[in-house]
CSV table of C-alpha atoms and ligand atoms in Angstrom, one decimal:
chain,number,residue,atom,x,y,z
F,92,MET,CA,10.1,-16.4,13.7
F,93,SER,CA,8.6,-19.6,15.1
F,94,SER,CA,7.8,-20.9,11.7
F,95,ASN,CA,7.6,-24.6,10.7
F,96,VAL,CA,7.6,-23.5,7.1
F,97,PRO,CA,11.1,-24.1,5.9
F,98,GLN,CA,12.7,-20.8,4.8
F,99,SER,CA,13.8,-22.0,1.4
F,100,ARG,CA,12.4,-22.0,-2.1
F,101,HIS,CA,11.3,-25.4,-3.3
F,102,LEU,CA,9.6,-26.6,-6.4
F,103,ALA,CA,8.0,-30.0,-5.8
F,104,THR,CA,6.0,-29.8,-9.0
F,105,PRO,CA,5.8,-27.6,-12.0
F,106,LEU,CA,3.6,-24.6,-11.1
F,107,PRO,CA,0.7,-24.9,-10.7
F,108,GLY,CA,0.8,-28.4,-9.2
F,109,PRO,CA,-2.1,-30.9,-9.4
F,110,ALA,CA,-3.8,-29.9,-6.2
F,111,SER,CA,-3.8,-26.2,-7.2
F,112,VAL,CA,-5.1,-27.1,-10.7
F,113,GLU,CA,-8.0,-29.0,-9.0
F,114,LEU,CA,-8.8,-26.0,-6.7
F,115,MET,CA,-8.6,-23.6,-9.7
F,116,LYS,CA,-11.2,-25.6,-11.4
F,117,ARG,CA,-13.4,-25.3,-8.3
F,118,LYS,CA,-12.6,-21.6,-8.2
F,119,HIS,CA,-13.8,-21.1,-11.8
F,120,SER,CA,-17.1,-22.8,-11.1
F,121,ALA,CA,-17.7,-21.1,-7.8
F,122,VAL,CA,-16.0,-17.7,-7.7
F,123,SER,CA,-16.9,-14.7,-9.9
F,124,ALA,CA,-14.6,-14.3,-12.9
F,125,GLY,CA,-14.2,-10.7,-11.8
F,126,VAL,CA,-12.0,-11.9,-9.0
F,127,ALA,CA,-8.7,-12.7,-10.7
F,128,THR,CA,-5.5,-14.1,-9.2
F,129,THR,CA,-1.8,-13.2,-9.8
F,130,MET,CA,-0.5,-16.7,-9.3
F,131,PRO,CA,-2.3,-20.0,-10.2
F,132,VAL,CA,-1.4,-21.6,-7.0
F,133,PHE,CA,-3.4,-22.0,-3.8
F,134,ALA,CA,-1.7,-21.2,-0.4
F,135,ALA,CA,-1.6,-23.7,2.4
F,136,ARG,CA,0.7,-22.0,4.9
F,137,ALA,CA,3.1,-19.1,5.1
F,138,ALA,CA,5.7,-17.6,7.4
F,139,GLY,CA,8.8,-15.4,7.2
F,140,GLY,CA,9.6,-14.9,3.5
F,141,ILE,CA,7.9,-18.1,2.2
F,142,VAL,CA,4.4,-19.0,1.0
F,143,GLU,CA,3.8,-22.8,0.8
F,144,ASP,CA,1.2,-24.0,-1.6
F,145,VAL,CA,-1.1,-27.0,-1.5
F,146,ASP,CA,1.3,-29.1,-3.6
F,147,GLY,CA,4.2,-28.5,-1.2
F,148,ASN,CA,5.9,-25.8,-3.4
F,149,ARG,CA,7.5,-23.1,-1.4
F,150,LEU,CA,7.5,-19.6,-3.0
F,151,ILE,CA,9.6,-16.6,-2.1
F,152,ASP,CA,7.2,-13.9,-1.1
F,153,LEU,CA,8.1,-10.5,-2.6
F,154,GLY,CA,4.6,-9.3,-2.3
F,155,SER,CA,3.4,-9.7,1.3
F,156,GLY,CA,-0.2,-10.1,0.1
F,157,ILE,CA,0.0,-6.6,-1.4
F,158,ALA,CA,1.9,-4.9,1.4
F,159,VAL,CA,0.0,-6.5,4.3
F,160,THR,CA,2.1,-9.0,6.1
F,161,THR,CA,4.9,-6.5,6.8
F,162,VAL,CA,5.8,-8.3,10.1
F,163,GLY,CA,5.6,-11.6,8.3
F,164,ASN,CA,2.8,-14.1,7.8
F,165,SER,CA,1.3,-15.6,10.9
F,166,ALA,CA,3.9,-13.6,12.9
F,167,PRO,CA,4.2,-15.2,16.4
F,168,ARG,CA,3.0,-12.2,18.5
F,169,VAL,CA,0.0,-11.7,16.1
F,170,VAL,CA,-1.0,-15.3,16.3
F,171,GLU,CA,-0.8,-15.4,20.0
F,172,ALA,CA,-2.7,-12.1,20.5
F,173,VAL,CA,-5.5,-13.2,18.1
F,174,ARG,CA,-5.7,-16.6,19.8
F,175,GLU,CA,-6.2,-15.0,23.2
F,176,GLN,CA,-8.7,-12.6,21.8
F,177,VAL,CA,-10.7,-15.2,19.9
F,178,GLU,CA,-11.1,-17.1,23.1
F,179,ALA,CA,-12.2,-14.1,25.1
F,180,PHE,CA,-14.8,-12.8,22.6
F,181,THR,CA,-15.0,-12.5,18.8
F,182,HIS,CA,-17.3,-9.5,18.4
F,183,THR,CA,-19.6,-7.2,20.3
F,184,CYS,CA,-19.6,-4.2,17.9
F,185,PHE,CA,-17.7,-1.3,19.3
F,186,MET,CA,-20.8,0.9,18.7
F,187,VAL,CA,-22.8,-1.4,21.1
F,188,THR,CA,-20.5,-2.5,23.9
F,189,PRO,CA,-17.0,-1.1,23.3
F,190,TYR,CA,-13.8,-2.8,24.3
F,191,GLU,CA,-10.3,-1.7,25.2
F,192,GLY,CA,-8.4,-3.0,22.2
F,193,TYR,CA,-10.0,-0.4,19.9
F,194,VAL,CA,-9.1,2.4,22.3
F,195,ALA,CA,-5.5,1.0,22.7
F,196,VAL,CA,-5.0,1.0,18.9
F,197,ALA,CA,-6.3,4.6,18.7
F,198,GLU,CA,-3.9,5.6,21.5
F,199,LYS,CA,-1.0,3.9,19.6
F,200,LEU,CA,-1.9,5.6,16.3
F,201,ALA,CA,-1.9,9.0,18.1
F,202,GLU,CA,1.6,8.2,19.4
F,203,LEU,CA,3.1,6.8,16.2
F,204,SER,CA,1.6,9.1,13.5
F,205,PRO,CA,3.4,12.4,12.7
F,206,GLY,CA,2.8,15.6,14.7
F,207,ASP,CA,2.5,16.1,18.5
F,208,HIS,CA,-0.9,17.7,18.3
F,209,GLU,CA,-3.9,16.1,20.0
F,210,LYS,CA,-5.3,13.3,17.8
F,211,ARG,CA,-8.3,11.1,17.4
F,212,THR,CA,-8.8,7.9,15.4
F,213,ALA,CA,-11.8,6.0,13.9
F,214,LEU,CA,-11.3,2.3,12.8
F,215,PHE,CA,-12.8,0.6,9.8
F,216,ASN,CA,-12.2,-2.6,7.8
F,217,SER,CA,-10.6,-1.9,4.5
F,218,GLY,CA,-8.4,0.8,3.0
F,219,SER,CA,-11.2,1.9,0.7
F,220,GLU,CA,-13.6,2.3,3.5
F,221,ALA,CA,-11.1,4.4,5.5
F,222,VAL,CA,-10.4,6.6,2.5
F,223,GLU,CA,-14.2,7.2,2.1
F,224,ASN,CA,-14.5,8.1,5.8
F,225,ALA,CA,-11.5,10.5,5.6
F,226,VAL,CA,-13.5,12.3,2.8
F,227,LYS,CA,-16.7,12.3,4.9
F,228,ILE,CA,-14.8,13.8,7.8
F,229,ALA,CA,-13.1,16.4,5.7
F,230,ARG,CA,-16.4,17.4,4.1
F,231,VAL,CA,-18.2,17.8,7.5
F,232,HIS,CA,-15.3,19.7,9.0
F,233,THR,CA,-14.8,22.1,6.1
F,234,GLY,CA,-18.3,22.4,4.9
F,235,ARG,CA,-16.9,21.9,1.3
F,236,ASP,CA,-17.4,19.2,-1.3
F,237,ALA,CA,-14.4,19.0,-3.6
F,238,VAL,CA,-11.8,16.3,-3.3
F,239,VAL,CA,-8.5,16.7,-5.2
F,240,VAL,CA,-6.6,13.5,-6.1
F,241,PHE,CA,-3.7,12.9,-8.5
F,242,ASP,CA,-2.7,11.2,-11.7
F,243,HIS,CA,-1.8,7.5,-11.2
F,244,ALA,CA,-3.6,7.5,-7.8
F,245,TYR,CA,-5.2,4.4,-6.4
F,246,HIS,CA,-7.6,4.8,-3.5
F,247,GLY,CA,-9.9,1.8,-3.7
F,248,ARG,CA,-12.8,0.0,-5.4
F,249,THR,CA,-15.9,1.5,-3.8
F,250,ASN,CA,-17.9,4.0,-5.7
F,251,LEU,CA,-16.2,7.1,-4.2
F,252,THR,CA,-12.8,5.6,-4.2
F,253,MET,CA,-13.1,4.3,-7.8
F,254,ALA,CA,-13.8,7.9,-8.7
F,255,MET,CA,-10.6,8.9,-6.8
F,256,THR,CA,-8.6,6.1,-8.5
F,257,ALA,CA,-7.0,7.0,-11.8
F,258,LYS,CA,-6.6,3.8,-13.8
F,259,ASN,CA,-9.6,2.7,-15.9
F,260,MET,CA,-8.7,-1.0,-16.5
F,261,PRO,CA,-9.4,-3.0,-14.5
F,262,TYR,CA,-10.6,-0.8,-11.6
F,263,LYS,CA,-13.2,1.4,-13.2
F,264,LYS,CA,-14.2,0.1,-16.6
F,265,GLY,CA,-17.9,-0.3,-16.9
F,266,PHE,CA,-18.5,0.4,-13.2
F,267,GLY,CA,-19.6,4.1,-13.4
F,268,PRO,CA,-21.2,6.5,-13.0
F,269,PHE,CA,-18.8,7.5,-10.3
F,270,ALA,CA,-19.2,9.8,-7.4
F,271,GLY,CA,-18.9,13.5,-8.2
F,272,GLU,CA,-16.8,16.4,-6.9
F,273,VAL,CA,-13.5,14.5,-7.5
F,274,TYR,CA,-10.8,16.4,-9.4
F,275,ARG,CA,-7.5,15.1,-10.7
F,276,ALA,CA,-4.3,17.1,-10.6
F,277,PRO,CA,-0.9,16.3,-12.1
F,278,MET,CA,1.4,14.3,-9.9
F,279,SER,CA,5.1,14.8,-9.4
F,280,TYR,CA,6.7,11.9,-11.3
F,281,PRO,CA,10.5,12.6,-11.3
F,282,PHE,CA,11.3,9.9,-13.9
F,283,ARG,CA,8.7,11.2,-16.4
F,284,ASP,CA,8.5,14.9,-15.6
F,285,ALA,CA,10.4,17.3,-17.9
F,286,GLU,CA,13.9,18.2,-16.8
F,287,GLY,CA,13.9,20.9,-14.2
F,288,ILE,CA,10.5,20.2,-12.8
F,289,ASP,CA,11.4,19.8,-9.1
F,290,GLY,CA,9.0,19.3,-6.2
F,291,LYS,CA,8.2,22.9,-5.9
F,292,LEU,CA,7.5,23.4,-9.6
F,293,ALA,CA,5.4,20.2,-9.8
F,294,ALA,CA,3.4,21.5,-6.8
F,295,GLU,CA,2.9,24.9,-8.5
F,296,ARG,CA,1.7,23.1,-11.6
F,297,ALA,CA,-0.9,21.1,-9.5
F,298,ILE,CA,-1.9,24.1,-7.4
F,299,ASP,CA,-2.4,26.3,-10.5
F,300,LEU,CA,-4.8,23.7,-11.9
F,301,ILE,CA,-6.7,23.2,-8.6
F,302,GLN,CA,-7.1,27.0,-8.3
F,303,ALA,CA,-8.3,27.4,-11.9
F,304,GLN,CA,-10.4,24.3,-12.3
F,305,VAL,CA,-11.8,23.6,-8.8
F,306,GLY,CA,-11.4,26.9,-6.8
F,307,ALA,CA,-9.3,27.1,-3.7
F,308,ASP,CA,-12.4,27.8,-1.5
F,309,GLN,CA,-14.2,24.7,-2.7
F,310,VAL,CA,-11.6,22.1,-1.7
F,311,ALA,CA,-12.4,20.0,1.3
F,312,ALA,CA,-9.4,17.7,0.9
F,313,VAL,CA,-6.3,17.0,-1.1
F,314,VAL,CA,-5.8,13.3,-0.9
F,315,ILE,CA,-2.5,11.8,-1.8
F,316,GLU,CA,-0.4,8.7,-1.4
F,317,PRO,CA,3.0,9.9,-0.2
F,318,VAL,CA,4.5,7.1,-2.2
F,319,GLN,CA,2.0,6.0,-4.8
F,320,GLY,CA,1.3,2.3,-4.7
F,321,GLU,CA,-0.7,0.7,-7.5
F,322,GLY,CA,0.2,3.7,-9.8
F,323,GLY,CA,3.8,2.6,-9.9
F,324,PHE,CA,5.6,3.2,-6.7
F,325,ILE,CA,6.1,6.8,-7.7
F,326,VAL,CA,8.0,8.9,-5.1
F,327,PRO,CA,7.2,12.6,-5.7
F,328,ALA,CA,10.2,15.0,-5.9
F,329,PRO,CA,11.4,16.4,-2.6
F,330,GLY,CA,9.2,19.3,-1.5
F,331,PHE,CA,6.1,18.4,-3.5
F,332,LEU,CA,4.1,17.0,-0.6
F,333,ALA,CA,5.3,19.8,1.7
F,334,ALA,CA,4.2,22.5,-0.8
F,335,LEU,CA,0.7,20.9,-1.2
F,336,ALA,CA,0.3,20.6,2.6
F,337,GLU,CA,1.3,24.3,2.9
F,338,TRP,CA,-1.2,25.3,0.3
F,339,CYS,CA,-3.9,23.3,2.1
F,340,ARG,CA,-3.1,25.0,5.4
F,341,ALA,CA,-3.3,28.4,3.7
F,342,ASN,CA,-6.6,27.7,2.0
F,343,GLY,CA,-8.6,25.9,4.6
F,344,ALA,CA,-8.4,22.5,2.9
F,345,LEU,CA,-7.3,19.3,4.6
F,346,PHE,CA,-4.2,17.5,3.6
F,347,VAL,CA,-5.0,13.8,3.7
F,348,ALA,CA,-2.2,11.2,3.4
F,349,ASP,CA,-3.4,7.8,2.1
F,350,GLU,CA,-0.8,5.6,3.7
F,351,VAL,CA,-2.7,2.4,3.1
F,352,GLN,CA,0.2,0.9,1.2
F,353,SER,CA,3.1,3.1,2.3
F,354,GLY,CA,2.4,3.2,6.0
F,355,PHE,CA,3.1,1.0,9.0
F,356,GLY,CA,6.9,0.6,8.7
F,357,ARG,CA,6.9,-0.3,5.0
F,358,THR,CA,9.2,2.5,4.0
F,359,GLY,CA,11.5,2.4,7.0
F,360,THR,CA,9.6,5.0,9.1
F,361,TRP,CA,6.2,4.5,10.6
F,362,PHE,CA,4.6,6.6,7.9
F,363,ALA,CA,6.1,7.7,4.5
F,364,VAL,CA,5.2,11.4,5.0
F,365,GLU,CA,7.9,11.5,7.7
F,366,HIS,CA,10.6,11.3,5.0
F,367,GLU,CA,9.3,14.7,3.8
F,368,GLY,CA,8.7,16.2,7.2
F,369,VAL,CA,5.0,16.6,6.4
F,370,VAL,CA,2.3,16.4,9.1
F,371,PRO,CA,-1.0,15.5,7.5
F,372,ASP,CA,-4.3,16.7,8.9
F,373,LEU,CA,-5.8,13.2,8.3
F,374,LEU,CA,-3.8,10.0,7.9
F,375,VAL,CA,-5.3,6.8,6.5
F,376,SER,CA,-3.7,3.5,7.4
F,377,ALA,CA,-4.7,-0.1,6.6
F,378,LYS,CA,-2.9,-3.2,5.1
F,379,GLY,CA,0.2,-3.6,7.3
F,380,ILE,CA,-1.5,-2.3,10.4
F,381,ALA,CA,-2.9,-5.7,11.5
F,382,GLY,CA,-0.7,-8.4,9.9
F,383,GLY,CA,-3.4,-9.7,7.7
F,384,LEU,CA,-6.5,-9.1,9.7
F,385,PRO,CA,-8.9,-6.6,8.1
F,386,LEU,CA,-8.4,-3.2,9.8
F,387,SER,CA,-8.1,0.3,8.7
F,388,ALA,CA,-7.9,3.7,10.4
F,389,VAL,CA,-8.4,7.4,10.0
F,390,THR,CA,-6.2,9.3,12.4
F,391,GLY,CA,-6.3,13.1,12.6
F,392,ARG,CA,-6.3,16.3,14.4
F,393,ALA,CA,-8.7,16.1,17.3
F,394,GLU,CA,-10.8,19.2,16.3
F,395,ILE,CA,-11.3,17.7,12.8
F,396,MET,CA,-12.1,14.2,13.9
F,397,ASP,CA,-14.4,15.5,16.6
F,398,SER,CA,-16.4,17.7,14.3
F,399,VAL,CA,-18.4,14.7,13.1
F,400,HIS,CA,-21.8,14.3,14.8
F,401,GLY,CA,-22.2,11.3,17.2
F,402,GLY,CA,-23.1,8.1,15.2
F,403,GLY,CA,-21.8,9.7,11.9
F,404,LEU,CA,-18.9,7.3,11.7
F,405,GLY,CA,-18.8,3.5,12.3
F,406,GLY,CA,-19.9,0.2,10.9
F,407,THR,CA,-20.7,-3.2,12.3
F,408,TYR,CA,-17.1,-4.6,12.1
F,409,GLY,CA,-15.0,-1.5,12.2
F,410,GLY,CA,-12.2,-2.1,14.7
F,411,ASN,CA,-13.1,-5.7,15.2
F,412,PRO,CA,-11.5,-7.0,18.4
F,413,LEU,CA,-9.4,-9.7,16.6
F,414,ALA,CA,-8.0,-7.1,14.2
F,415,CYS,CA,-7.3,-4.7,17.1
F,416,ALA,CA,-5.4,-7.4,19.0
F,417,ALA,CA,-3.5,-8.2,15.9
F,418,ALA,CA,-2.6,-4.5,15.3
F,419,LEU,CA,-1.3,-4.1,18.9
F,420,ALA,CA,0.9,-7.2,18.3
F,421,VAL,CA,2.1,-5.8,15.0
F,422,ILE,CA,3.2,-2.6,16.6
F,423,GLU,CA,5.0,-4.5,19.4
F,424,THR,CA,6.7,-6.7,16.7
F,425,ILE,CA,7.9,-3.7,14.7
F,426,GLU,CA,9.3,-2.1,17.8
F,427,ALA,CA,10.8,-5.2,19.4
F,428,ASP,CA,12.3,-6.7,16.3
F,429,GLY,CA,13.7,-3.4,14.9
F,430,LEU,CA,11.7,-3.7,11.7
F,431,LEU,CA,12.0,0.0,10.7
F,432,GLU,CA,15.7,-0.5,10.6
F,433,ARG,CA,15.2,-3.8,8.7
F,434,ALA,CA,13.1,-2.0,6.1
F,435,ARG,CA,16.1,0.4,5.5
F,436,GLN,CA,18.4,-2.5,5.1
F,437,ILE,CA,16.1,-4.1,2.6
F,438,GLU,CA,16.1,-0.8,0.7
F,439,GLU,CA,19.9,-0.9,0.4
F,440,LEU,CA,19.9,-4.5,-0.7
F,441,VAL,CA,17.1,-4.2,-3.3
F,442,VAL,CA,18.0,-0.8,-4.6
F,443,GLY,CA,21.7,-1.8,-4.9
F,444,THR,CA,20.8,-5.0,-6.8
F,445,LEU,CA,18.4,-3.3,-9.1
F,446,ARG,CA,20.7,-0.3,-9.8
F,447,SER,CA,23.6,-2.6,-10.8
F,448,LEU,CA,21.2,-4.5,-13.0
F,449,GLN,CA,20.0,-1.2,-14.5
F,450,GLN,CA,23.6,-0.3,-15.4
F,451,ARG,CA,23.8,-3.3,-17.6
F,452,ASP,CA,20.3,-3.2,-18.9
F,453,PRO,CA,18.8,0.1,-20.1
F,454,ARG,CA,15.4,-1.5,-20.3
F,455,ILE,CA,15.2,-0.7,-16.6
F,456,GLY,CA,14.4,3.0,-16.9
F,457,ASP,CA,14.1,3.8,-13.2
F,458,VAL,CA,14.7,2.2,-9.8
F,459,ARG,CA,12.8,4.0,-7.0
F,460,GLY,CA,11.0,3.6,-3.8
F,461,ARG,CA,11.6,3.8,-0.1
F,462,GLY,CA,12.4,1.0,2.5
F,463,ALA,CA,10.8,-2.3,1.5
F,464,MET,CA,8.7,-0.6,-1.1
F,465,ILE,CA,10.9,-0.6,-4.2
F,466,ALA,CA,10.2,-0.8,-7.9
F,467,ALA,CA,11.8,-1.1,-11.3
F,468,GLU,CA,10.1,0.7,-14.2
F,469,PHE,CA,10.6,-1.0,-17.6
F,470,VAL,CA,10.9,1.0,-20.7
F,471,ASP,CA,11.8,0.8,-24.4
F,472,PRO,CA,15.3,2.2,-24.1
F,473,ALA,CA,15.0,3.9,-27.6
F,474,THR,CA,11.9,5.9,-26.8
F,475,GLY,CA,11.5,5.8,-23.0
F,476,ARG,CA,8.0,4.5,-23.5
F,477,PRO,CA,6.6,2.2,-20.9
F,478,ASP,CA,7.1,-1.5,-21.7
F,479,GLY,CA,4.3,-3.4,-20.0
F,480,ALA,CA,4.9,-6.5,-22.0
F,481,LEU,CA,8.4,-6.8,-20.5
F,482,ALA,CA,7.3,-6.3,-16.9
F,483,LYS,CA,4.7,-9.0,-17.6
F,484,ALA,CA,7.2,-11.4,-19.1
F,485,VAL,CA,9.7,-10.9,-16.2
F,486,ALA,CA,6.9,-11.4,-13.6
F,487,ALA,CA,5.7,-14.6,-15.4
F,488,HIS,CA,9.3,-16.0,-15.3
F,489,ALA,CA,9.5,-15.2,-11.6
F,490,HIS,CA,6.1,-16.9,-11.0
F,491,ALA,CA,7.1,-20.0,-12.9
F,492,GLN,CA,10.3,-20.2,-10.8
F,493,GLY,CA,8.5,-19.9,-7.5
F,494,VAL,CA,8.8,-16.2,-6.8
F,495,ILE,CA,5.8,-14.0,-5.9
F,496,ALA,CA,6.4,-10.8,-7.8
F,497,LEU,CA,3.8,-8.2,-8.4
F,498,THR,CA,3.5,-5.7,-11.2
F,499,CYS,CA,1.9,-2.2,-11.0
F,500,GLY,CA,1.9,1.1,-12.8
F,501,THR,CA,-0.6,3.0,-15.0
F,502,TRP,CA,0.9,1.1,-18.0
F,503,GLY,CA,1.6,-2.1,-16.1
F,504,ASN,CA,5.3,-1.6,-16.7
F,505,VAL,CA,6.6,-1.6,-13.1
F,506,ILE,CA,7.6,-4.6,-11.0
F,507,ARG,CA,7.3,-3.8,-7.3
F,508,PHE,CA,9.2,-5.4,-4.5
F,509,LEU,CA,7.2,-5.6,-1.2
F,510,PRO,CA,8.8,-8.3,0.8
F,511,PRO,CA,7.8,-9.0,4.4
F,512,LEU,CA,10.3,-7.4,6.7
F,513,SER,CA,10.9,-10.8,8.3
F,514,ILE,CA,12.4,-12.2,5.1
F,515,SER,CA,16.1,-13.3,5.2
F,516,ASP,CA,18.7,-11.6,3.0
F,517,GLU,CA,19.3,-15.0,1.4
F,518,LEU,CA,15.7,-15.4,0.2
F,519,LEU,CA,15.6,-11.8,-1.0
F,520,ILE,CA,18.9,-12.2,-2.9
F,521,GLU,CA,17.6,-15.4,-4.5
F,522,GLY,CA,14.3,-13.8,-5.4
F,523,LEU,CA,16.0,-10.8,-7.0
F,524,ALA,CA,18.4,-13.1,-8.9
F,525,ILE,CA,15.4,-15.0,-10.4
F,526,VAL,CA,13.8,-11.7,-11.5
F,527,ALA,CA,17.1,-10.8,-13.1
F,528,ASP,CA,17.2,-14.1,-14.9
F,529,GLY,CA,13.6,-13.3,-16.1
F,530,LEU,CA,14.9,-10.0,-17.5
F,531,ALA,CA,17.9,-11.7,-19.3
F,532,ALA,CA,15.5,-14.3,-20.7
F,533,SER,CA,13.1,-11.7,-22.1
F,534,ARG,CA,15.3,-10.4,-24.9
K,804,LIG,N1,-5.3,3.2,-0.9
K,804,LIG,C1,-4.1,2.7,-1.3
K,804,LIG,C2,-2.9,3.6,-1.4
K,804,LIG,C3,-4.0,1.4,-1.6
K,804,LIG,O1,-2.8,0.9,-2.0
K,804,LIG,C4,-5.1,0.5,-1.5
K,804,LIG,C5,-5.1,-0.9,-1.8
K,804,LIG,N2,-4.2,-1.3,-2.8
K,804,LIG,C6,-6.4,1.1,-1.1
K,804,LIG,C7,-6.4,2.5,-0.8
K,804,LIG,C8,-7.6,0.3,-0.9
K,804,LIG,O2,-7.5,-0.6,0.2
K,804,LIG,P1,-8.4,-1.9,0.3
K,804,LIG,O3,-8.0,-2.8,-0.9
K,804,LIG,O4,-8.1,-2.5,1.6
K,804,LIG,O5,-9.8,-1.4,0.2
């Protein structure tokens, strides 16, 4: 890490400091109130495991800009690759005069994504846009309309992806009517499922509902996050994903893995489906793929991806050359710096810390996740009911102490840990200790 941002937490002012307060005033008069912020501080620079604000406060980053800066903020190889590219050219539009970077990213995705079949990729800008395109491709290929999604799912904020997203507030409220032909099935949620509901039974429960309410021959795609993100870092029971993929294969539907949050090394493998030995027909990546530059991708079986008519996929900026240069540098960084292994070490450290905390504090109902995608679910110990207020109070304590911690979950009762893989153990331990203090203080 060639960072000149010191890798230590430092509070120069109470948060937010005066420069952030000033900027927040400008934000309120210039930026739509619909765009909210987790923290009241404005960033000035960031690297490794630290975000420094405009008042010189240094915050421990346990959020990676919502799972984006997996290789670290302004990672050296990414900075260098983007610098070189920006000097060569900034944009031509791949649909007008194409360039090698786009093709090279597609080649890499074919190599890194699960399955040794022939693959093709199309690049876009955001996760939502890629999910929409995966659905377009699935519909063209199958000649069917229906899309099956799951409880607690998050797939984006565009019209179709809002329909696919489960949670009303804040993502959907007032924004309808939503796109049609989207059907929701029950998710495997080991912590909240009844005793004895294993992955196979949870899949049967979902499949029964799909067959009865949608019709097997109507389904174009089953779209699922292999580890749910915004919905609460829910890891389905073993076998759930494989059973759904098998049902898709048997019924001519496509199994689409939305790995926007769980992909690109986050869980200790390139993609989270690998933990379950599942090979998706289409795989959606974004977020961590380009170290902070906007890029997303749909990668899938060649015969599916090539069933779309020429000109049917694309967009002005999709696979922008700067983002492609960044993505190639991200891949090189993950490989050269052993970051998949690092994600597994982070899992051990974070899960270990949270589990020992859980033993002393039954308000932590569940600790779960994979790699550097770990969460604690807060509950009322007497009833097991979600305790969103507690998660909020713990996060607020962390924020005030200079730790960027994010909440998630259908009931907002989950704190998720998504550190950059470049964070040091020291910072991670300190950040977790502050979260633990927040829990102790919220009695
Ligand atoms: N799918 C998943 C699983 C996500 O986590 C997200 C973003 N949180 C999206 C889709 C949407 O991505 P974007 O915000 O880039 O549109």
